[in-house]
XYZ file of N, CA, C and O in Angstrom:
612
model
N 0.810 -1.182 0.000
C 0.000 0.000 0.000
C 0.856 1.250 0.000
O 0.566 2.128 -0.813
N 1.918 1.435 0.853
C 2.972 2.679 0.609
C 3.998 2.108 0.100
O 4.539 1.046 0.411
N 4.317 3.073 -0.928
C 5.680 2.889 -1.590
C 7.099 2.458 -0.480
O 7.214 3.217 0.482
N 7.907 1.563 -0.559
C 8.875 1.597 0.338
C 9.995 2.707 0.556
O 10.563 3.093 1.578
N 10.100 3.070 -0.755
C 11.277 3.654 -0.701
C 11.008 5.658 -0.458
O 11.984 6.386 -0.273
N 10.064 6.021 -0.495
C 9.294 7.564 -0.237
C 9.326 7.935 0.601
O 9.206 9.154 0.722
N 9.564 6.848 2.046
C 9.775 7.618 3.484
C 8.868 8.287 4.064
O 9.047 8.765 5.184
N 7.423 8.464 3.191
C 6.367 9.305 3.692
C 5.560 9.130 3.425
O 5.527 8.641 2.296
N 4.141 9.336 4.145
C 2.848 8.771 4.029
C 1.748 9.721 3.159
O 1.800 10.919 2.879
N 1.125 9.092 2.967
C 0.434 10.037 1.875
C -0.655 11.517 2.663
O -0.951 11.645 3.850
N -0.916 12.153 1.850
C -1.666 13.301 2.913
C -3.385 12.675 3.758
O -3.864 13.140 4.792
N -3.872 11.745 3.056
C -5.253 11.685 3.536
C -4.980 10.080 4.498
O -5.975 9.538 4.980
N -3.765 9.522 4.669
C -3.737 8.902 5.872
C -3.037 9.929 7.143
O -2.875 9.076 8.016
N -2.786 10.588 7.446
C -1.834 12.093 8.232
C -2.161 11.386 9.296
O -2.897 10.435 9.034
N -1.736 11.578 10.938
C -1.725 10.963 12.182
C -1.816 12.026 12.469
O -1.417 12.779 11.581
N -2.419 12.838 13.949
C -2.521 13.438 14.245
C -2.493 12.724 15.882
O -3.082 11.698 16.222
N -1.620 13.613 16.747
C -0.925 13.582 17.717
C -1.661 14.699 18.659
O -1.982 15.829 18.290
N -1.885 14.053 20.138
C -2.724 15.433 20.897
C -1.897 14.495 22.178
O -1.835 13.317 22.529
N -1.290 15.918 22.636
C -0.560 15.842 23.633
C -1.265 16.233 25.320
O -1.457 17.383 25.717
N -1.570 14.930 26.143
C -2.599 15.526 27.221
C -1.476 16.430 28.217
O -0.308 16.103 28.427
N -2.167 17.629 28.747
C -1.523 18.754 29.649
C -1.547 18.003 30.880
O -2.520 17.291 31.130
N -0.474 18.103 31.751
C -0.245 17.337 32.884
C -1.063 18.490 33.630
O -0.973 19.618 33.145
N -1.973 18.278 34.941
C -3.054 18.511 35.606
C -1.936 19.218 36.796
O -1.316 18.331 37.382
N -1.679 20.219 37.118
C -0.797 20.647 38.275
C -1.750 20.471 39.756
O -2.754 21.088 40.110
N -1.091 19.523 40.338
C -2.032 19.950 41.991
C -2.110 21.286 42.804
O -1.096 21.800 43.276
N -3.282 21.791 42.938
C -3.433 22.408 44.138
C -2.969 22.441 45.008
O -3.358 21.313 45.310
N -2.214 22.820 46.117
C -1.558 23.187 46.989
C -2.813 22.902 47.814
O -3.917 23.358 47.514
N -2.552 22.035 48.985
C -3.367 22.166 50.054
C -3.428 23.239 51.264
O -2.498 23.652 51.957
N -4.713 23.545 51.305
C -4.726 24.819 52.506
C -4.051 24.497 53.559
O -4.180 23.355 54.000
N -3.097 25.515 54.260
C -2.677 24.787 55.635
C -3.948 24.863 56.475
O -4.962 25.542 56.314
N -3.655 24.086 57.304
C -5.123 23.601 58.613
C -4.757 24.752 59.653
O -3.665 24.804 60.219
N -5.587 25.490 59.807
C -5.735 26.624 61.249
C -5.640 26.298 62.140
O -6.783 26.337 62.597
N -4.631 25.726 63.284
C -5.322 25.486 64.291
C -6.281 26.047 65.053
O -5.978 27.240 65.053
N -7.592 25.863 65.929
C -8.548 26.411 66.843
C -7.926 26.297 67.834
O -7.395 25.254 68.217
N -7.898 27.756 68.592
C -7.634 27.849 69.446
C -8.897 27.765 70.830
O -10.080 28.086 70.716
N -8.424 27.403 71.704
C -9.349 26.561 72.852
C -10.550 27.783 73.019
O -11.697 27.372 72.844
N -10.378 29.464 73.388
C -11.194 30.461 73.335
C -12.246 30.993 72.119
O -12.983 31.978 72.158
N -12.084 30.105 71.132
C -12.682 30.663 69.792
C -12.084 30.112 68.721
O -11.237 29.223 68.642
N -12.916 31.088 67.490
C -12.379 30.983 66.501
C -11.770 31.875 66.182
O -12.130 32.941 66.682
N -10.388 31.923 65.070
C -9.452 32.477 64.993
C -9.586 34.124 64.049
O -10.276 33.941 63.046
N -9.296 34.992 64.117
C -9.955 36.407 63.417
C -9.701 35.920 62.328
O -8.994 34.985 61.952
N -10.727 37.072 61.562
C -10.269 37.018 59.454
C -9.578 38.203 59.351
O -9.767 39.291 59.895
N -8.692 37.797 58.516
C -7.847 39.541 58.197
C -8.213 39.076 56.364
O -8.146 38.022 55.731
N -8.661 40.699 55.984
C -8.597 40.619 54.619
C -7.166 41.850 54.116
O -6.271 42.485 54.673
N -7.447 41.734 53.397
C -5.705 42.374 52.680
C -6.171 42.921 50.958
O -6.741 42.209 50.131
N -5.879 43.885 50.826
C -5.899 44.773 49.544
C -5.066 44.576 48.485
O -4.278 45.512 48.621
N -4.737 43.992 47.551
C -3.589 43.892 46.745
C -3.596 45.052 45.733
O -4.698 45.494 45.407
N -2.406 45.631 45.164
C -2.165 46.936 44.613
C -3.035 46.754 43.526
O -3.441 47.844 43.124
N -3.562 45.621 42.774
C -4.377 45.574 41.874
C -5.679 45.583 42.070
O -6.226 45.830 40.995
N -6.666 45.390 43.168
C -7.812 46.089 43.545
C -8.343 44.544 43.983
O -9.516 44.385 44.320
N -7.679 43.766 43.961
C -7.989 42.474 44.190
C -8.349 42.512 46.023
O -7.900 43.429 46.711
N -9.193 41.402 46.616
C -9.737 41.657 48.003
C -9.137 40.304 48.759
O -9.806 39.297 48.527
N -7.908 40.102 49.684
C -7.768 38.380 49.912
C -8.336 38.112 51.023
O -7.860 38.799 51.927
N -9.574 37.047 51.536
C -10.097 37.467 52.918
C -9.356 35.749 52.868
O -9.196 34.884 52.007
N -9.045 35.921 54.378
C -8.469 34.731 55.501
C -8.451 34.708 56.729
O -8.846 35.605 57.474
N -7.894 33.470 57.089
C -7.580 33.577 58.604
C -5.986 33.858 58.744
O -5.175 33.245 58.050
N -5.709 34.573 59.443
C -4.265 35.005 59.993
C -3.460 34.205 60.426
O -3.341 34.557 61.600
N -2.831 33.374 60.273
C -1.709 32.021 60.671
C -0.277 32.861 60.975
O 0.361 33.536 60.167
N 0.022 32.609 62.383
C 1.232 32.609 62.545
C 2.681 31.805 61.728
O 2.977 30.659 61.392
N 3.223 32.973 61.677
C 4.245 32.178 60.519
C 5.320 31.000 61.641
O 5.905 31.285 62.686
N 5.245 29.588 60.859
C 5.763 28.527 61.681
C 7.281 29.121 62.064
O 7.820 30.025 61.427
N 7.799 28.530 63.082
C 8.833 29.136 63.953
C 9.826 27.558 63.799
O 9.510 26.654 64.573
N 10.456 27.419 63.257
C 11.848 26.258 63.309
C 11.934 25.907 64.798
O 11.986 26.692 65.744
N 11.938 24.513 64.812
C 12.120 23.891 66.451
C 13.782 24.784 66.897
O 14.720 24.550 66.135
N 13.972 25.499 67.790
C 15.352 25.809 68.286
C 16.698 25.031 68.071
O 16.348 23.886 68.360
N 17.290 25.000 67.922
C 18.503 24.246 67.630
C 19.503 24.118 69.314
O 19.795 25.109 69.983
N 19.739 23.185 69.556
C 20.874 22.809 70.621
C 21.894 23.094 69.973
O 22.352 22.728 68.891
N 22.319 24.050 71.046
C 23.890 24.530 70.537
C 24.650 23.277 71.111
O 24.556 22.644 72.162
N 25.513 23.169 69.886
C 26.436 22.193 70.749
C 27.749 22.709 71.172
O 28.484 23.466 70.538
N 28.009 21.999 72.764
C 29.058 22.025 73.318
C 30.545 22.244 72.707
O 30.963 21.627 71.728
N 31.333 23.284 73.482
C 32.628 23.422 72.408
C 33.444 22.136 72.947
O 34.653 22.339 72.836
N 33.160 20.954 73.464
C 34.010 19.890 74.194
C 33.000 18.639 74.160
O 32.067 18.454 74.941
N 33.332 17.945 73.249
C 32.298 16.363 73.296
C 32.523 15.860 74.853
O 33.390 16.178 75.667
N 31.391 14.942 74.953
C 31.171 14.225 76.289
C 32.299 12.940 76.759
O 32.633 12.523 77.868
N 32.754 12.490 75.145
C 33.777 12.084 75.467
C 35.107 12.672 75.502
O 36.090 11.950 75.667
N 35.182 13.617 75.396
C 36.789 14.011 75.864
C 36.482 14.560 77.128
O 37.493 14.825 77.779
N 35.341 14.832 77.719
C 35.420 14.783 78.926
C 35.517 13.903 79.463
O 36.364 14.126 80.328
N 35.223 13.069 79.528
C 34.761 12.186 80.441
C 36.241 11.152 79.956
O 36.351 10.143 80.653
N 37.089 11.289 79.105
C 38.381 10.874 78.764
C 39.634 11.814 79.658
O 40.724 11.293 79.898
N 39.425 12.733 79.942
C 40.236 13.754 80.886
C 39.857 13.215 82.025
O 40.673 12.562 82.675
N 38.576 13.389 82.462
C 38.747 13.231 83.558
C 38.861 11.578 84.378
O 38.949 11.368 85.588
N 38.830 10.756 83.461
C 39.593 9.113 83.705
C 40.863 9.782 84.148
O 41.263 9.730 85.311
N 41.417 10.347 83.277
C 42.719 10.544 83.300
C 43.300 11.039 84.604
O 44.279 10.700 85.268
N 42.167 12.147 84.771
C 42.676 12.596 86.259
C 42.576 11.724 87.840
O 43.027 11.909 88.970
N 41.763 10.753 87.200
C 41.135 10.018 88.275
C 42.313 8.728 88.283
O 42.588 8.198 89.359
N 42.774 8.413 87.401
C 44.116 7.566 87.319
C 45.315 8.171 87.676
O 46.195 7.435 88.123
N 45.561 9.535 87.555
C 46.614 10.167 88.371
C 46.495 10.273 89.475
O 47.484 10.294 90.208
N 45.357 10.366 89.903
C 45.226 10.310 91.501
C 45.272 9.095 92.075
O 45.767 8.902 93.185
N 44.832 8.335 91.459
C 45.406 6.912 92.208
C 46.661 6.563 91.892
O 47.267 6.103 92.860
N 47.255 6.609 90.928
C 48.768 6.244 91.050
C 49.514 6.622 91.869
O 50.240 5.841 92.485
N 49.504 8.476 92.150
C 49.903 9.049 93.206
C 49.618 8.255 94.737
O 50.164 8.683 95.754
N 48.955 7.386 94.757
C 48.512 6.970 95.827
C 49.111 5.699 95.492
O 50.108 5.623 96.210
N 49.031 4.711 94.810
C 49.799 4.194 94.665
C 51.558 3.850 94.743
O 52.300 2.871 94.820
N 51.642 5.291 94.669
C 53.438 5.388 94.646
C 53.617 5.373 96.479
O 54.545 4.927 97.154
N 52.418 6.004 96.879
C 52.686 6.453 98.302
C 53.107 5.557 98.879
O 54.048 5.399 99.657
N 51.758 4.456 98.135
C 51.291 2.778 99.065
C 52.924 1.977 98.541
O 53.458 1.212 99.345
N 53.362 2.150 97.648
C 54.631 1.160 97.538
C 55.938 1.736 98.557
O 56.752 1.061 99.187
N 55.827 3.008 98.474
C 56.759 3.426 99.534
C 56.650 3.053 100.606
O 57.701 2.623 101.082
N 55.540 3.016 101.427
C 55.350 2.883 102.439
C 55.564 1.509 102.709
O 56.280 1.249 103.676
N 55.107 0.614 102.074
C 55.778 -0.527 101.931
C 57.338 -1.004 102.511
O 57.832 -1.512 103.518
N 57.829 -0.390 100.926
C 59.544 -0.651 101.156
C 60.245 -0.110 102.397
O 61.298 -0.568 102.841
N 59.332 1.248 103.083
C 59.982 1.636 104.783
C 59.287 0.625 105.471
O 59.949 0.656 106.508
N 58.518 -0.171 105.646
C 57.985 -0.884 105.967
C 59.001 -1.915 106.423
O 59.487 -2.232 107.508
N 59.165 -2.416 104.826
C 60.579 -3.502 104.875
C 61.210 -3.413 105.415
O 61.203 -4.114 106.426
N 62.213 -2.533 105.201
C 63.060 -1.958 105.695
C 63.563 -1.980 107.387
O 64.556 -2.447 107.945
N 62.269 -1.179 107.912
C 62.640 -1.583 109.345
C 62.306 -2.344 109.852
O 62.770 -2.410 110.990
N 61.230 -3.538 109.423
C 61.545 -5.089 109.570
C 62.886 -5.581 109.530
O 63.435 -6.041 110.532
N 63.656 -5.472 107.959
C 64.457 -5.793 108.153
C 66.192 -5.724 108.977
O 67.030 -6.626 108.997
N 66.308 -4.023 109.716
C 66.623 -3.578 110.655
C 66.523 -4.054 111.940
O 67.548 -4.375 112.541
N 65.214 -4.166 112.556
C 64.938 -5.095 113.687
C 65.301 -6.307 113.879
O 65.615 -6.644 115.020
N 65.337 -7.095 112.978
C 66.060 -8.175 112.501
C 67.479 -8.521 112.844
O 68.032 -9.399 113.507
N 67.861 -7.451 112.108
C 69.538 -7.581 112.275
C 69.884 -7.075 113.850
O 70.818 -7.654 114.405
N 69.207 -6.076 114.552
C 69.691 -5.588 115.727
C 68.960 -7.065 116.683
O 69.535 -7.563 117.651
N 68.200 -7.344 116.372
C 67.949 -8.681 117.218
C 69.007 -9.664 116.975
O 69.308 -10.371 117.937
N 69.684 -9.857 115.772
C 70.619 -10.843 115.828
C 72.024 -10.251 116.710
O 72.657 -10.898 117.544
N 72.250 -9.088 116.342
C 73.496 -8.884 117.035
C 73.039 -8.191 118.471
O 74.014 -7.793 119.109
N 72.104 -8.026 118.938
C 71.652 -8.112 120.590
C 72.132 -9.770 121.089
O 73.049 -10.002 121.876
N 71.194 -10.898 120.361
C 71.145 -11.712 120.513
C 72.545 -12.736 120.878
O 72.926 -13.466 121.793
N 73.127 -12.154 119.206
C 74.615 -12.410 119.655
C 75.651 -12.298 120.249
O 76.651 -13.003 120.390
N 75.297 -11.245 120.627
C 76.429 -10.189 122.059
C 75.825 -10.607 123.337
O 76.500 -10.162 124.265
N 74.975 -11.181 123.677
C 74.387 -12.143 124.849
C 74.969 -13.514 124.855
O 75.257 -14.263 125.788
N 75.062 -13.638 123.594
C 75.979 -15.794 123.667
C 77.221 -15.170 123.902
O 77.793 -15.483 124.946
N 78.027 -13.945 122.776
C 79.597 -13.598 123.171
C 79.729 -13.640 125.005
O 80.583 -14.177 125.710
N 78.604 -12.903 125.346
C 79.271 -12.793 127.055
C 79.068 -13.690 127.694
O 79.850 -13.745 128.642
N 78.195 -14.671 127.648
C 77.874 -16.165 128.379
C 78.968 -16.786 128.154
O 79.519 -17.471 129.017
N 79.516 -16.591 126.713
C 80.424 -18.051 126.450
C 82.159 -17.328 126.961
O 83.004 -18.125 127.369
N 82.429 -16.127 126.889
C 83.592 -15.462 127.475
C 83.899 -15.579 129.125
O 84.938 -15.830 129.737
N 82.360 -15.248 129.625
C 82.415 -15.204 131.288
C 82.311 -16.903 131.673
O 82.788 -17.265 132.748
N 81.972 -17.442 131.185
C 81.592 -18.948 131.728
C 83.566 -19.629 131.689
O 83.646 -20.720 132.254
N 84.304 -19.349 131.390
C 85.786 -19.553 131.331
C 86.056 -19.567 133.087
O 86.349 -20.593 133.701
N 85.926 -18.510 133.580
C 86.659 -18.693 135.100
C 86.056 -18.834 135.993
O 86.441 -18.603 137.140
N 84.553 -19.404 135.542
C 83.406 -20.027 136.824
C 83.126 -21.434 136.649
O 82.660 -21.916 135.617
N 83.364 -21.943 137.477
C 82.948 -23.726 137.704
C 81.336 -24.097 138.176
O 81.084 -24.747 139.191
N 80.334 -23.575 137.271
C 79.118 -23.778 137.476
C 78.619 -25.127 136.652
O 77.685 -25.137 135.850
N 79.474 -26.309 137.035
C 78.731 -27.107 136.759
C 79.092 -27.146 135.056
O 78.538 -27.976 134.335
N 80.150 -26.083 134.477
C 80.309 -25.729 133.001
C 81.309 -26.918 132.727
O 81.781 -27.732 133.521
N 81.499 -26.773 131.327
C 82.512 -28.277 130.830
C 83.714 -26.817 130.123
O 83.483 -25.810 129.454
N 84.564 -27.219 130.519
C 85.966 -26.089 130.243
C 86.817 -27.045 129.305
O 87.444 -28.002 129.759
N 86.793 -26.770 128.208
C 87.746 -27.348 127.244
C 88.982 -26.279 127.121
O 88.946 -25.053 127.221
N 90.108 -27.169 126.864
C 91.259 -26.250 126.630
C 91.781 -26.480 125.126
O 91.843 -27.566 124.549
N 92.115 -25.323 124.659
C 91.907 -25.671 123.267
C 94.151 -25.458 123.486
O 94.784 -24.573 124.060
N 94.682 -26.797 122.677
C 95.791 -26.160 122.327
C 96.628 -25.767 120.635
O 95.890 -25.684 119.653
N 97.643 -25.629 120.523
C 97.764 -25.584 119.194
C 97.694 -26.850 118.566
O 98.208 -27.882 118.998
N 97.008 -26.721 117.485
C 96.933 -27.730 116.844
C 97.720 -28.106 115.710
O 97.951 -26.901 115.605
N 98.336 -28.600 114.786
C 99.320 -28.642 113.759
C 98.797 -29.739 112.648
O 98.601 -30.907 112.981
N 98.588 -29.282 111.321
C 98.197 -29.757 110.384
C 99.102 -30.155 109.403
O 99.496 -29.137 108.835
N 99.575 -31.072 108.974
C 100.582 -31.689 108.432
C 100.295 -32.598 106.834
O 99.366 -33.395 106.967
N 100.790 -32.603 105.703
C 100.612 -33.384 104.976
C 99.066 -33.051 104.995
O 98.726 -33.693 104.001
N 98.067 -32.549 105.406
C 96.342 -33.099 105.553
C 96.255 -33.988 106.277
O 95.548 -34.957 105.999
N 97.035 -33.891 107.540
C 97.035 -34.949 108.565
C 96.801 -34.158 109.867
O 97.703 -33.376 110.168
N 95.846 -34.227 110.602
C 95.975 -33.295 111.988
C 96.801 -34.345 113.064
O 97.115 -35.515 113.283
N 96.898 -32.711 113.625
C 98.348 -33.818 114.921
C 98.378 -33.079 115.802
O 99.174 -32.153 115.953
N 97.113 -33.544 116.810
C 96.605 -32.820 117.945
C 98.051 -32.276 119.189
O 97.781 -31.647 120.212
């Protein structure tokens, strides 16, 4: 029925094309709130063109406040003050080990003055017991002479 090679249709078959207009929505009215005493006044308004706008008066919405934030996060506080709370115990810590090692210390002092108390009590028993006959055993010690690894009393 159409020629192939003409590329074009004849005039009394023509197509005709109708393009539907997209429908724009209406903007919904904002909702008034009622306030608990009434209903809310009408304000009408004049526009420079003689036009009349009657409404109700809506406060213009107010942005929830913003929280300022802190010039110092919660954790670097609360990271300082570990910190301080670990210096203070170490400090206490250093105290507690010191106290300790004086601790030791004159334990180990008492110690030694008990041994040489102790021992300066046998020195004089065993020095004075020489020229008293209480019943003591008196050995006489003489020179002795060691020979070859041979003793020779």
């Amino acid at each position: 029925m159409f020629p192939e090679n003409t590329g074009h249709r004849p005039a009394e078959q023509a197509v005709t094309i109708h393009q539907p207009t997209p429908i724009t929505p209406y903007p919904a009215a904002p909702v008034v709130p009622l306030t608990p005493g009434g209903v809310p006044s009408v304000t009408s308004i004049v526009l420079p063109d003689g036009r009349v706008l009657t409404g109700y008066a809506l406060d213009p919405t107010r942005p929830e406040p913003v929280t300022a934030k802190p010039l110092v996060s919660r954790t670097a506080v609360n990271i300082a003050l570990g910190g301080i709370g670990f210096g203070a115990v170490c400090g206490g810590l250093v105290l507690l080990t010191t106290f300790i090692a004086a601790l030791a210390a004159l334990v180990q002092q008492l110690i030694i003055l008990a041994a040489v108390i102790f021992g300066g009590w046998i020195a004089v028993q065993v020095f004075t017991a020489t020229g008293q006959s209480k019943g003591a055993t008196t050995v006489n010690i003489r020179k002795a002479v060691i020979k070859r690894n041979h003793f020779h009393g």
